[in-house]
Short mmCIF file of C-alpha atoms in Angstrom, two decimals:
data_model
loop_
_atom_site.label_atom_id
_atom_site.label_comp_id
_atom_site.label_asym_id
_atom_site.label_seq_id
_atom_site.Cartn_x
_atom_site.Cartn_y
_atom_site.Cartn_z
CA MET A 89 -60.54 40.19 -7.59
CA ASN A 90 -60.83 42.91 -10.25
CA GLN A 91 -59.16 43.11 -13.69
CA PRO A 92 -55.43 43.61 -13.91
CA PRO A 93 -54.41 47.07 -15.00
CA VAL A 94 -53.78 47.99 -18.59
CA ILE A 95 -50.25 49.17 -19.39
CA VAL A 96 -50.25 52.02 -21.86
CA LEU A 97 -47.00 53.04 -23.49
CA VAL A 98 -47.40 56.61 -24.80
CA ARG A 99 -45.42 57.34 -27.94
CA PRO A 100 -42.67 54.73 -27.17
CA GLN A 101 -39.58 55.32 -29.25
CA LEU A 102 -37.54 52.00 -29.40
CA GLY A 103 -39.15 48.75 -30.21
CA GLU A 104 -36.55 47.11 -27.93
CA ASN A 105 -38.03 48.97 -24.95
CA ILE A 106 -41.56 47.92 -25.95
CA GLY A 107 -40.16 44.27 -25.79
CA LYS A 108 -38.49 44.77 -22.43
CA ALA A 109 -41.63 46.35 -21.03
CA ALA A 110 -43.64 43.31 -22.21
CA ARG A 111 -41.24 41.02 -20.35
CA ALA A 112 -41.42 43.15 -17.28
CA MET A 113 -45.19 42.84 -17.29
CA LEU A 114 -45.46 39.14 -17.83
CA ASN A 115 -43.06 38.37 -15.04
CA PHE A 116 -45.68 39.69 -12.76
CA GLY A 117 -48.75 38.50 -14.51
CA LEU A 118 -49.77 41.51 -16.49
CA THR A 119 -50.62 40.78 -20.08
CA GLU A 120 -52.60 43.80 -21.62
CA MET A 121 -50.40 46.26 -23.37
CA ARG A 122 -51.70 49.33 -25.40
CA LEU A 123 -49.53 51.51 -27.55
CA VAL A 124 -50.23 55.10 -28.44
CA SER A 125 -48.66 56.18 -31.61
CA PRO A 126 -45.29 54.22 -31.35
CA ARG A 127 -42.66 56.22 -33.01
CA ASP A 128 -41.51 53.48 -35.41
CA GLY A 129 -44.87 51.95 -36.18
CA TRP A 130 -46.23 48.57 -35.03
CA PRO A 131 -45.37 45.76 -35.08
CA ASN A 132 -41.72 46.49 -34.64
CA PRO A 133 -39.14 43.76 -35.42
CA ALA A 134 -36.87 44.92 -32.47
CA ALA A 135 -39.64 44.19 -29.92
CA GLY A 136 -39.66 40.44 -30.03
CA PRO A 137 -36.10 39.57 -29.23
CA ALA A 138 -36.04 41.92 -26.34
CA ALA A 139 -39.30 40.43 -24.85
CA SER A 140 -37.40 37.10 -24.10
CA GLY A 141 -40.44 35.03 -24.59
CA ALA A 142 -43.18 37.50 -23.52
CA ASP A 143 -44.46 37.23 -27.18
CA VAL A 144 -48.09 36.76 -26.12
CA VAL A 145 -48.10 40.35 -24.67
CA LEU A 146 -46.78 41.70 -27.87
CA ALA A 147 -49.02 39.77 -30.16
CA GLU A 148 -52.17 40.98 -28.28
CA ALA A 149 -50.97 44.59 -27.88
CA ARG A 150 -53.32 47.18 -29.36
CA VAL A 151 -52.43 50.44 -31.08
CA PHE A 152 -54.19 53.72 -30.59
CA ASP A 153 -53.96 57.16 -32.09
CA SER A 154 -54.43 59.06 -28.86
CA VAL A 155 -54.31 58.54 -25.08
CA ALA A 156 -58.07 59.34 -24.82
CA ASP A 157 -58.89 56.41 -27.14
CA ALA A 158 -56.41 54.04 -25.38
CA VAL A 159 -58.09 54.60 -21.96
CA ALA A 160 -61.64 54.96 -23.18
CA ASP A 161 -62.98 51.95 -21.45
CA CYS A 162 -60.90 52.54 -18.19
CA ALA A 163 -62.43 54.00 -15.03
CA HIS A 164 -59.16 54.97 -13.38
CA VAL A 165 -56.10 56.33 -15.10
CA TYR A 166 -52.68 56.79 -13.50
CA ALA A 167 -49.93 58.82 -15.19
CA THR A 168 -46.47 57.69 -14.31
CA THR A 169 -43.95 60.73 -14.07
CA VAL A 170 -40.61 60.94 -12.66
CA ARG A 171 -41.02 64.28 -10.97
CA LYS A 172 -43.94 66.04 -9.55
CA ARG A 173 -45.59 68.37 -12.28
CA GLY A 174 -47.39 71.60 -11.49
CA VAL A 175 -50.65 69.80 -11.40
CA THR A 176 -52.99 69.35 -8.58
CA LYS A 177 -53.57 65.65 -8.43
CA PRO A 178 -52.81 63.17 -5.81
CA VAL A 179 -49.31 61.70 -6.08
CA LEU A 180 -49.03 57.97 -5.34
CA THR A 181 -46.14 55.48 -5.00
CA PRO A 182 -46.35 52.23 -6.84
CA GLU A 183 -47.51 50.65 -3.55
CA ASP A 184 -50.30 53.16 -3.03
CA ALA A 185 -51.37 52.74 -6.68
CA ALA A 186 -51.42 49.00 -6.37
CA GLY A 187 -53.52 49.19 -3.39
CA ALA A 188 -55.97 51.61 -5.04
CA ILE A 189 -56.13 49.38 -8.11
CA HIS A 190 -56.97 46.38 -6.22
CA ALA A 191 -59.58 48.18 -4.14
CA ALA A 192 -61.24 49.90 -6.83
CA ALA A 193 -64.21 49.00 -8.95
CA GLY A 194 -63.58 49.39 -12.66
CA ARG A 195 -60.76 49.07 -14.97
CA SER A 196 -57.38 50.88 -14.34
CA ALA A 197 -54.84 52.08 -16.86
CA ILE A 198 -51.33 53.16 -16.11
CA LEU A 199 -49.78 55.63 -18.62
CA PHE A 200 -45.98 55.59 -19.21
CA GLY A 201 -44.42 58.30 -21.33
CA PRO A 202 -41.84 58.19 -24.08
CA GLU A 203 -38.31 57.24 -23.03
CA ARG A 204 -36.60 60.50 -23.45
CA SER A 205 -39.16 63.03 -22.36
CA GLY A 206 -41.83 61.27 -20.34
CA LEU A 207 -45.62 62.14 -20.39
CA GLU A 208 -46.65 65.57 -21.61
CA THR A 209 -48.85 67.81 -19.57
CA ASP A 210 -51.97 67.02 -21.73
CA ASP A 211 -51.40 63.27 -21.14
CA VAL A 212 -51.21 63.80 -17.52
CA ALA A 213 -54.31 65.95 -17.49
CA LEU A 214 -56.34 62.81 -18.45
CA ALA A 215 -55.37 60.98 -15.41
CA ARG A 216 -56.96 61.03 -12.05
CA ALA A 217 -53.79 60.65 -10.17
CA ILE A 218 -50.02 60.56 -10.63
CA LEU A 219 -47.74 57.59 -10.02
CA THR A 220 -44.27 58.44 -8.95
CA VAL A 221 -41.49 55.94 -7.96
CA PRO A 222 -39.59 57.54 -5.09
CA ILE A 223 -35.99 57.48 -6.13
CA ASN A 224 -32.59 58.86 -5.02
CA PRO A 225 -32.92 62.66 -5.34
CA ASP A 226 -29.35 62.76 -6.51
CA PHE A 227 -29.51 60.07 -9.12
CA GLY A 228 -32.92 59.47 -10.83
CA SER A 229 -32.35 57.24 -13.86
CA LEU A 230 -35.12 54.79 -14.23
CA ASN A 231 -35.72 53.56 -17.81
CA LEU A 232 -39.08 52.58 -19.17
CA ALA A 233 -39.01 48.86 -18.60
CA GLN A 234 -37.76 49.45 -15.00
CA ALA A 235 -40.49 51.83 -14.26
CA VAL A 236 -43.03 49.16 -15.77
CA ILE A 237 -41.47 46.42 -13.72
CA LEU A 238 -41.70 48.19 -10.35
CA VAL A 239 -45.37 49.01 -10.96
CA ALA A 240 -46.16 45.41 -12.14
CA TYR A 241 -44.26 43.93 -9.23
CA GLU A 242 -46.21 46.01 -6.63
CA TRP A 243 -49.44 45.07 -8.40
CA SER A 244 -48.62 41.46 -8.26
CA LYS A 245 -48.20 41.54 -4.49
CA GLY A 246 -52.01 42.01 -4.00
CA GLN A 247 -52.82 39.03 -6.08
CA GLY A 248 -54.45 36.46 -3.99
CA LEU A 249 -54.09 38.64 -0.99
CA ALA A 250 -56.19 41.69 -1.82
CA SER A 251 -59.52 42.21 -0.18
CA PRO A 252 -62.23 41.80 -2.65
CA PRO A 253 -62.99 44.98 -4.68
CA ALA A 254 -65.90 47.08 -3.45
CA THR A 255 -68.20 45.84 -6.17
CA GLU A 256 -71.39 47.29 -4.61
CA LEU A 257 -70.02 50.81 -5.48
CA ASP A 258 -70.69 51.79 -8.91
CA PRO A 259 -67.45 52.49 -10.63
CA PRO A 260 -66.63 55.88 -12.12
CA ALA A 261 -67.86 56.27 -15.73
CA PRO A 262 -65.40 54.99 -18.40
CA GLN A 263 -63.21 57.65 -19.94
CA GLU A 264 -65.06 57.87 -23.18
CA GLU A 265 -68.10 59.09 -21.28
CA TRP A 266 -65.98 61.78 -19.63
CA GLU A 267 -64.73 62.88 -23.08
CA GLY A 268 -68.35 63.12 -24.34
CA MET A 269 -69.42 65.31 -21.44
CA PHE A 270 -66.33 67.40 -21.83
CA GLY A 271 -66.92 67.89 -25.51
CA GLN A 272 -70.61 68.98 -24.75
CA ILE A 273 -69.50 71.60 -22.20
CA ASP A 274 -66.60 72.75 -24.23
CA ALA A 275 -68.73 73.41 -27.19
CA MET A 276 -71.21 75.32 -25.15
CA LEU A 277 -68.55 77.41 -23.49
CA GLU A 278 -67.01 78.08 -26.95
CA ARG A 279 -70.34 79.58 -28.06
CA SER A 280 -70.77 81.51 -24.87
CA GLY A 281 -67.56 83.35 -25.27
CA PHE A 282 -66.09 81.90 -22.14
CA TYR A 283 -62.79 81.05 -23.79
CA TYR A 284 -61.08 84.40 -23.61
CA PRO A 285 -58.45 85.69 -24.09
CA PRO A 286 -57.23 83.19 -26.74
CA ASP A 287 -53.76 82.72 -25.41
CA ARG A 288 -55.06 81.33 -22.14
CA VAL A 289 -57.48 78.86 -23.80
CA PRO A 290 -55.26 75.79 -23.57
CA THR A 291 -54.64 76.44 -19.88
CA THR A 292 -58.20 77.11 -19.12
CA ARG A 293 -59.32 74.01 -20.99
CA ARG A 294 -56.74 71.93 -19.02
CA THR A 295 -57.98 73.26 -15.70
CA LEU A 296 -61.51 72.57 -16.70
CA ARG A 297 -60.69 69.07 -17.82
CA GLY A 298 -58.86 68.44 -14.59
CA MET A 299 -61.69 69.76 -12.46
CA LEU A 300 -64.36 67.80 -14.24
CA THR A 301 -62.41 64.57 -14.00
CA LYS A 302 -61.91 64.96 -10.32
CA PRO A 303 -65.44 63.79 -9.19
CA GLY A 304 -65.30 60.29 -10.39
CA TRP A 305 -68.84 60.49 -11.24
CA THR A 306 -70.66 57.29 -12.22
CA THR A 307 -72.39 56.78 -15.63
CA MET A 308 -75.70 57.77 -14.08
CA GLU A 309 -74.28 60.90 -12.41
CA LEU A 310 -72.56 61.88 -15.72
CA ARG A 311 -75.77 61.48 -17.44
CA THR A 312 -77.51 63.71 -14.87
CA PHE A 313 -74.94 66.32 -15.38
CA ARG A 314 -75.26 66.26 -19.20
CA GLY A 315 -79.03 66.72 -18.62
CA VAL A 316 -78.21 69.74 -16.52
CA LEU A 317 -76.01 71.11 -19.30
CA SER A 318 -78.74 70.45 -21.94
CA ALA A 319 -81.29 72.21 -19.65
CA LEU A 320 -79.04 75.19 -19.21
CA GLU A 321 -78.70 75.39 -23.04
CA GLY A 322 -82.40 75.41 -23.42
CA LYS A 323 -83.03 71.87 -24.51
CA LYS A 324 -85.74 70.37 -22.52
CA GLY A 325 -84.98 66.80 -23.28
CA PRO A 326 -85.02 63.96 -20.83
CA ARG A 327 -82.60 64.57 -18.08
CA GLY A 328 -81.69 60.90 -17.69
CA MET B 67 -30.91 53.41 10.74
CA ASN B 68 -28.33 50.78 10.09
CA GLN B 69 -25.99 50.51 7.02
CA PRO B 70 -27.24 49.93 3.67
CA PRO B 71 -26.83 46.38 2.34
CA VAL B 72 -23.93 45.38 0.19
CA ILE B 73 -24.74 44.07 -3.26
CA VAL B 74 -22.71 41.14 -4.24
CA LEU B 75 -22.55 40.09 -7.87
CA VAL B 76 -21.20 36.54 -7.98
CA ARG B 77 -19.32 35.56 -11.09
CA PRO B 78 -21.13 38.08 -13.34
CA GLN B 79 -20.61 37.49 -17.02
CA LEU B 80 -21.28 40.76 -18.98
CA GLY B 81 -19.89 44.11 -18.12
CA GLU B 82 -23.07 45.63 -19.32
CA ASN B 83 -24.98 43.86 -16.71
CA ILE B 84 -22.74 45.04 -13.97
CA GLY B 85 -23.32 48.55 -15.25
CA LYS B 86 -26.99 48.16 -15.28
CA ALA B 87 -26.96 46.67 -11.80
CA ALA B 88 -24.98 49.78 -10.57
CA ARG B 89 -27.55 51.98 -12.09
CA ALA B 90 -30.33 50.06 -10.46
CA MET B 91 -28.72 50.31 -7.13
CA LEU B 92 -27.99 53.95 -7.25
CA ASN B 93 -31.60 54.81 -8.16
CA PHE B 94 -32.49 53.54 -4.72
CA GLY B 95 -29.60 54.85 -2.81
CA LEU B 96 -27.40 51.71 -2.69
CA THR B 97 -23.77 52.47 -3.42
CA GLU B 98 -21.68 49.52 -2.32
CA MET B 99 -21.11 46.88 -4.85
CA ARG B 100 -18.77 43.85 -4.60
CA LEU B 101 -17.79 41.54 -7.41
CA VAL B 102 -16.77 37.93 -7.01
CA SER B 103 -14.56 36.68 -9.95
CA PRO B 104 -16.11 38.57 -12.80
CA ARG B 105 -15.78 36.49 -15.92
CA ASP B 106 -14.11 39.33 -18.01
CA GLY B 107 -12.05 40.77 -15.25
CA TRP B 108 -12.27 44.20 -13.80
CA PRO B 109 -12.54 47.07 -14.65
CA ASN B 110 -14.65 46.22 -17.71
CA PRO B 111 -15.18 48.89 -20.43
CA ALA B 112 -18.69 47.81 -21.18
CA ALA B 113 -19.89 48.56 -17.57
CA GLY B 114 -19.54 52.49 -17.64
CA PRO B 115 -21.86 53.22 -20.54
CA ALA B 116 -24.56 50.79 -19.16
CA ALA B 117 -24.38 52.53 -15.76
CA SER B 118 -25.91 55.75 -17.17
CA GLY B 119 -24.05 57.92 -14.81
CA ALA B 120 -23.89 55.66 -11.78
CA ASP B 121 -19.99 55.65 -12.15
CA VAL B 122 -19.41 56.22 -8.41
CA VAL B 123 -20.83 52.74 -7.79
CA LEU B 124 -18.49 51.16 -10.43
CA ALA B 125 -15.42 53.23 -9.29
CA GLU B 126 -15.76 51.97 -5.79
CA ALA B 127 -16.65 48.37 -6.62
CA ARG B 128 -14.35 45.87 -4.93
CA VAL B 129 -13.30 42.61 -6.35
CA PHE B 130 -13.01 39.30 -4.41
CA ASP B 131 -11.91 35.86 -5.24
CA SER B 132 -14.59 34.04 -3.28
CA VAL B 133 -18.06 34.69 -1.94
CA ALA B 134 -16.70 33.98 1.52
CA ASP B 135 -14.19 36.81 1.21
CA ALA B 136 -16.76 39.18 -0.29
CA VAL B 137 -19.06 38.84 2.67
CA ALA B 138 -16.49 38.31 5.49
CA ASP B 139 -17.48 41.56 7.25
CA CYS B 140 -21.23 41.07 6.93
CA ALA B 141 -23.45 39.69 9.71
CA HIS B 142 -26.33 38.75 7.38
CA VAL B 143 -26.14 37.11 3.99
CA TYR B 144 -29.16 36.72 1.70
CA ALA B 145 -28.88 34.59 -1.48
CA THR B 146 -31.07 35.58 -4.24
CA THR B 147 -32.44 32.74 -6.22
CA VAL B 148 -35.30 32.50 -8.73
CA ARG B 149 -36.65 29.29 -7.45
CA LYS B 150 -36.49 27.67 -4.11
CA ARG B 151 -33.69 25.26 -3.87
CA GLY B 152 -33.59 22.08 -1.89
CA VAL B 153 -32.09 23.75 1.06
CA THR B 154 -33.60 24.15 4.49
CA LYS B 155 -33.32 27.92 4.87
CA PRO B 156 -35.90 30.56 5.36
CA VAL B 157 -37.34 31.96 2.12
CA LEU B 158 -38.04 35.68 2.08
CA THR B 159 -39.68 38.00 -0.46
CA PRO B 160 -37.75 41.27 -1.16
CA GLU B 161 -40.16 43.01 1.17
CA ASP B 162 -39.49 40.61 3.93
CA ALA B 163 -35.79 40.93 3.39
CA ALA B 164 -35.83 44.71 3.43
CA GLY B 165 -37.70 44.59 6.75
CA ALA B 166 -35.18 42.16 8.10
CA ILE B 167 -32.21 44.32 6.94
CA HIS B 168 -33.68 47.35 8.41
CA ALA B 169 -34.43 45.71 11.66
CA ALA B 170 -31.01 43.88 12.00
CA ALA B 171 -27.98 44.98 13.81
CA GLY B 172 -24.90 44.45 11.62
CA ARG B 173 -24.13 44.69 8.00
CA SER B 174 -26.09 42.76 5.43
CA ALA B 175 -24.96 41.42 1.97
CA ILE B 176 -27.25 40.24 -0.83
CA LEU B 177 -25.77 37.76 -3.33
CA PHE B 178 -26.88 37.64 -6.96
CA GLY B 179 -25.60 34.87 -9.20
CA PRO B 180 -24.34 34.74 -12.84
CA GLU B 181 -26.74 35.80 -15.45
CA ARG B 182 -27.28 32.39 -17.03
CA SER B 183 -27.12 29.91 -14.18
CA GLY B 184 -27.68 31.75 -10.95
CA LEU B 185 -26.02 30.96 -7.72
CA GLU B 186 -24.49 27.49 -7.05
CA THR B 187 -25.60 25.37 -4.15
CA ASP B 188 -22.16 26.21 -2.31
CA ASP B 189 -22.85 30.00 -2.68
CA VAL B 190 -26.34 29.58 -1.27
CA ALA B 191 -24.89 27.47 1.59
CA LEU B 192 -23.11 30.63 2.87
CA ALA B 193 -26.28 32.48 3.21
CA ARG B 194 -28.55 32.63 6.19
CA ALA B 195 -31.71 33.03 4.16
CA ILE B 196 -32.85 32.91 0.60
CA LEU B 197 -34.49 35.80 -1.09
CA THR B 198 -36.86 35.01 -3.87
CA VAL B 199 -38.89 37.42 -6.09
CA PRO B 200 -42.31 35.99 -6.48
CA ILE B 201 -43.05 35.86 -10.09
CA ASN B 202 -45.40 34.51 -12.64
CA PRO B 203 -45.21 30.68 -12.36
CA ASP B 204 -45.73 30.36 -16.20
CA PHE B 205 -43.06 33.16 -17.14
CA GLY B 206 -40.19 33.71 -14.95
CA SER B 207 -37.66 35.84 -16.76
CA LEU B 208 -36.01 38.25 -14.48
CA ASN B 209 -32.61 39.48 -15.42
CA LEU B 210 -29.85 40.44 -13.20
CA ALA B 211 -30.33 44.15 -13.15
CA GLN B 212 -34.09 43.67 -12.60
CA ALA B 213 -33.63 41.41 -9.61
CA VAL B 214 -31.23 44.06 -8.24
CA ILE B 215 -33.73 46.95 -8.82
CA LEU B 216 -36.47 45.17 -7.01
CA VAL B 217 -34.50 44.34 -3.97
CA ALA B 218 -32.96 47.90 -3.94
CA TYR B 219 -36.50 49.42 -4.36
CA GLU B 220 -37.84 47.42 -1.41
CA TRP B 221 -34.92 48.43 0.73
CA SER B 222 -35.34 52.07 -0.23
CA LYS B 223 -38.84 52.08 1.14
CA GLY B 224 -37.54 52.11 4.62
CA GLN B 225 -35.43 55.03 3.86
CA GLY B 226 -36.55 58.78 3.83
CA LEU B 227 -36.54 58.97 0.13
CA ALA B 228 -39.36 56.46 0.09
CA SER B 229 -41.97 58.80 1.13
CA PRO B 230 -43.75 60.36 -1.85
CA PRO B 231 -43.31 64.08 -2.34
CA ALA B 232 -45.58 66.26 -0.23
CA THR B 233 -48.47 67.01 -2.56
CA GLU B 234 -49.65 70.31 -0.82
CA LEU B 235 -52.94 69.84 -2.35
CA ASP B 236 -55.35 72.67 -1.71
CA PRO B 237 -58.29 71.49 0.53
CA PRO B 238 -61.93 71.30 -0.70
CA ALA B 239 -63.72 74.60 -0.44
CA PRO B 240 -65.66 75.33 2.79
CA GLN B 241 -69.30 74.25 2.80
CA GLU B 242 -70.69 77.77 2.48
CA GLU B 243 -69.00 78.15 -0.91
CA TRP B 244 -70.63 74.82 -2.05
CA GLU B 245 -74.08 76.22 -0.94
CA GLY B 246 -73.43 79.34 -2.86
CA MET B 247 -72.65 77.48 -5.96
CA PHE B 248 -75.50 75.15 -5.53
CA GLY B 249 -77.84 78.16 -5.07
CA GLN B 250 -76.64 79.52 -8.38
CA ILE B 251 -77.10 76.40 -10.38
CA ASP B 252 -80.31 75.58 -8.63
CA ALA B 253 -81.83 78.97 -9.79
CA MET B 254 -80.59 78.60 -13.19
CA LEU B 255 -82.18 75.00 -13.46
CA GLU B 256 -85.37 76.51 -11.97
CA ARG B 257 -85.62 78.95 -14.79
CA SER B 258 -84.73 76.48 -17.46
CA GLY B 259 -87.51 74.17 -16.60
CA PHE B 260 -85.25 71.32 -15.53
CA TYR B 261 -87.21 70.61 -12.36
CA TYR B 262 -90.06 68.49 -13.70
CA PRO B 263 -92.27 66.87 -12.70
CA PRO B 264 -92.86 68.69 -9.48
CA ASP B 265 -93.17 65.57 -7.29
CA ARG B 266 -89.79 64.45 -8.24
CA VAL B 267 -88.01 67.78 -7.42
CA PRO B 268 -86.77 66.96 -3.91
CA THR B 269 -85.09 63.73 -5.14
CA THR B 270 -83.62 65.43 -8.16
CA ARG B 271 -82.22 68.23 -6.00
CA ARG B 272 -80.76 65.84 -3.57
CA THR B 273 -79.16 63.89 -6.37
CA LEU B 274 -77.63 66.88 -7.88
CA ARG B 275 -76.39 68.16 -4.47
CA GLY B 276 -74.70 64.88 -3.83
CA MET B 277 -73.05 64.78 -7.23
CA LEU B 278 -71.78 68.35 -6.98
CA THR B 279 -70.41 67.81 -3.57
CA LYS B 280 -68.51 64.69 -4.72
CA PRO B 281 -65.66 66.44 -6.49
CA GLY B 282 -64.21 68.06 -3.44
CA TRP B 283 -63.34 71.08 -5.53
CA THR B 284 -61.06 73.72 -4.10
CA THR B 285 -62.09 77.27 -3.62
CA MET B 286 -60.44 78.15 -6.95
CA GLU B 287 -62.04 75.27 -8.87
CA LEU B 288 -65.54 76.18 -7.44
CA ARG B 289 -64.97 79.81 -8.55
CA THR B 290 -64.00 78.46 -11.98
CA PHE B 291 -67.12 76.35 -12.00
CA ARG B 292 -69.16 79.36 -11.16
CA GLY B 293 -67.59 81.20 -14.00
CA VAL B 294 -68.63 78.40 -16.30
CA LEU B 295 -72.17 78.76 -15.07
CA SER B 296 -72.26 82.39 -15.48
CA ALA B 297 -70.85 82.05 -18.99
CA LEU B 298 -73.47 79.47 -19.88
CA GLU B 299 -76.26 81.99 -18.66
CA GLY B 300 -74.83 84.55 -20.93
CA LYS B 301 -73.16 86.71 -18.29
CA LYS B 302 -69.57 87.42 -19.61
CA GLY B 303 -68.25 88.37 -16.07
CA PRO B 304 -64.74 87.49 -14.99
CA ARG B 305 -64.53 83.80 -14.66
CA GLY B 306 -62.25 83.89 -11.56
#
């Protein structure tokens, strides 16, 4: 049995909804909540009453300044969106995602966006896959806590029943190592004049980040790749 | 495909919760709600705002004096309870029940009890089976709308809308394009002195080839990566 997924609420607006999400989580055995820049700060007095007793989840919630920081120790990141974005990532149902999380080696994080607007493209870019709840095409109106409860519910089904995770496989490197590698190649490309014209830089960066996240390289493979980059830059250091 | 199940709210207390249940239903394509002796009468002005647009469900809701009347036209009745009662009936998960409903001939009804107390023994007695959502034994706190949404969600999986949107992901690039890219990076690494010591070169090359094949990049992504390599080598050519 691998670790339960981390629920990451990205820029949540209402404390009440954070409380409801905590309640939804604990009903299905999820306890680790992370908050990225909650609009009204943290702790939020409106969260507790809405949690209906799931106080332990709120008390242990951790706050981060960015999505990247919040998922730094996670090997798998899922971005929950209502509709398909123009991104080329696999789209999973909650059931698919629960299966993947149970089968995977390494920690998983599931991102949920702000109540009104959902995740932004840059948040989604950090994720390896998109998680979408298939809903009525004529009436899609899931709120934050409802999205959380469906995902938590599906995950809970695999408890006790899931086949053991493939522990012999090395898990993908944690997110912070990806960020480190991306910082290195980004700086090199900056110096080489790759980022041109300026108005296309954000798109190009996003494309590159998406591509370079795709492999799911292990820590060792990432280290090799950074050795490759250093070699290409003319540093002969150990290639790891 | 048989008829969707009827959602029967038995003696619901708050209009707001009736509205939320309607919203939960419509998200997953259920439209037929029946109310048994709602505490505050019907229609209830608090229901509409909580339905967030699922007004059609509320407008068509029918009111009955008894559970027996409400399910008179239904061939299969499921009673939703949080915990198993001392009754000798089959106990199904939402998933089991959804399967049974899809497989069954005849109309199905699913009973949900009042917010505070749940269904009474006499209500449960009318049902052929009990539907229980398996929850955290140390924290069971599902509200009415949450119980409805989980049941509706499971039912919807058997419907067409349950399949995730077609992702039309681009396939990985053909092998010859991988070879081309590998030839490029290999030559660059040769020139940079990366391949050292000589006796480890075959292993290093194999590791690199394995790593660089792992992403399953598309033709476009491979082209971008070759653009990156060219930029790093100081050629400013188009990055594709």
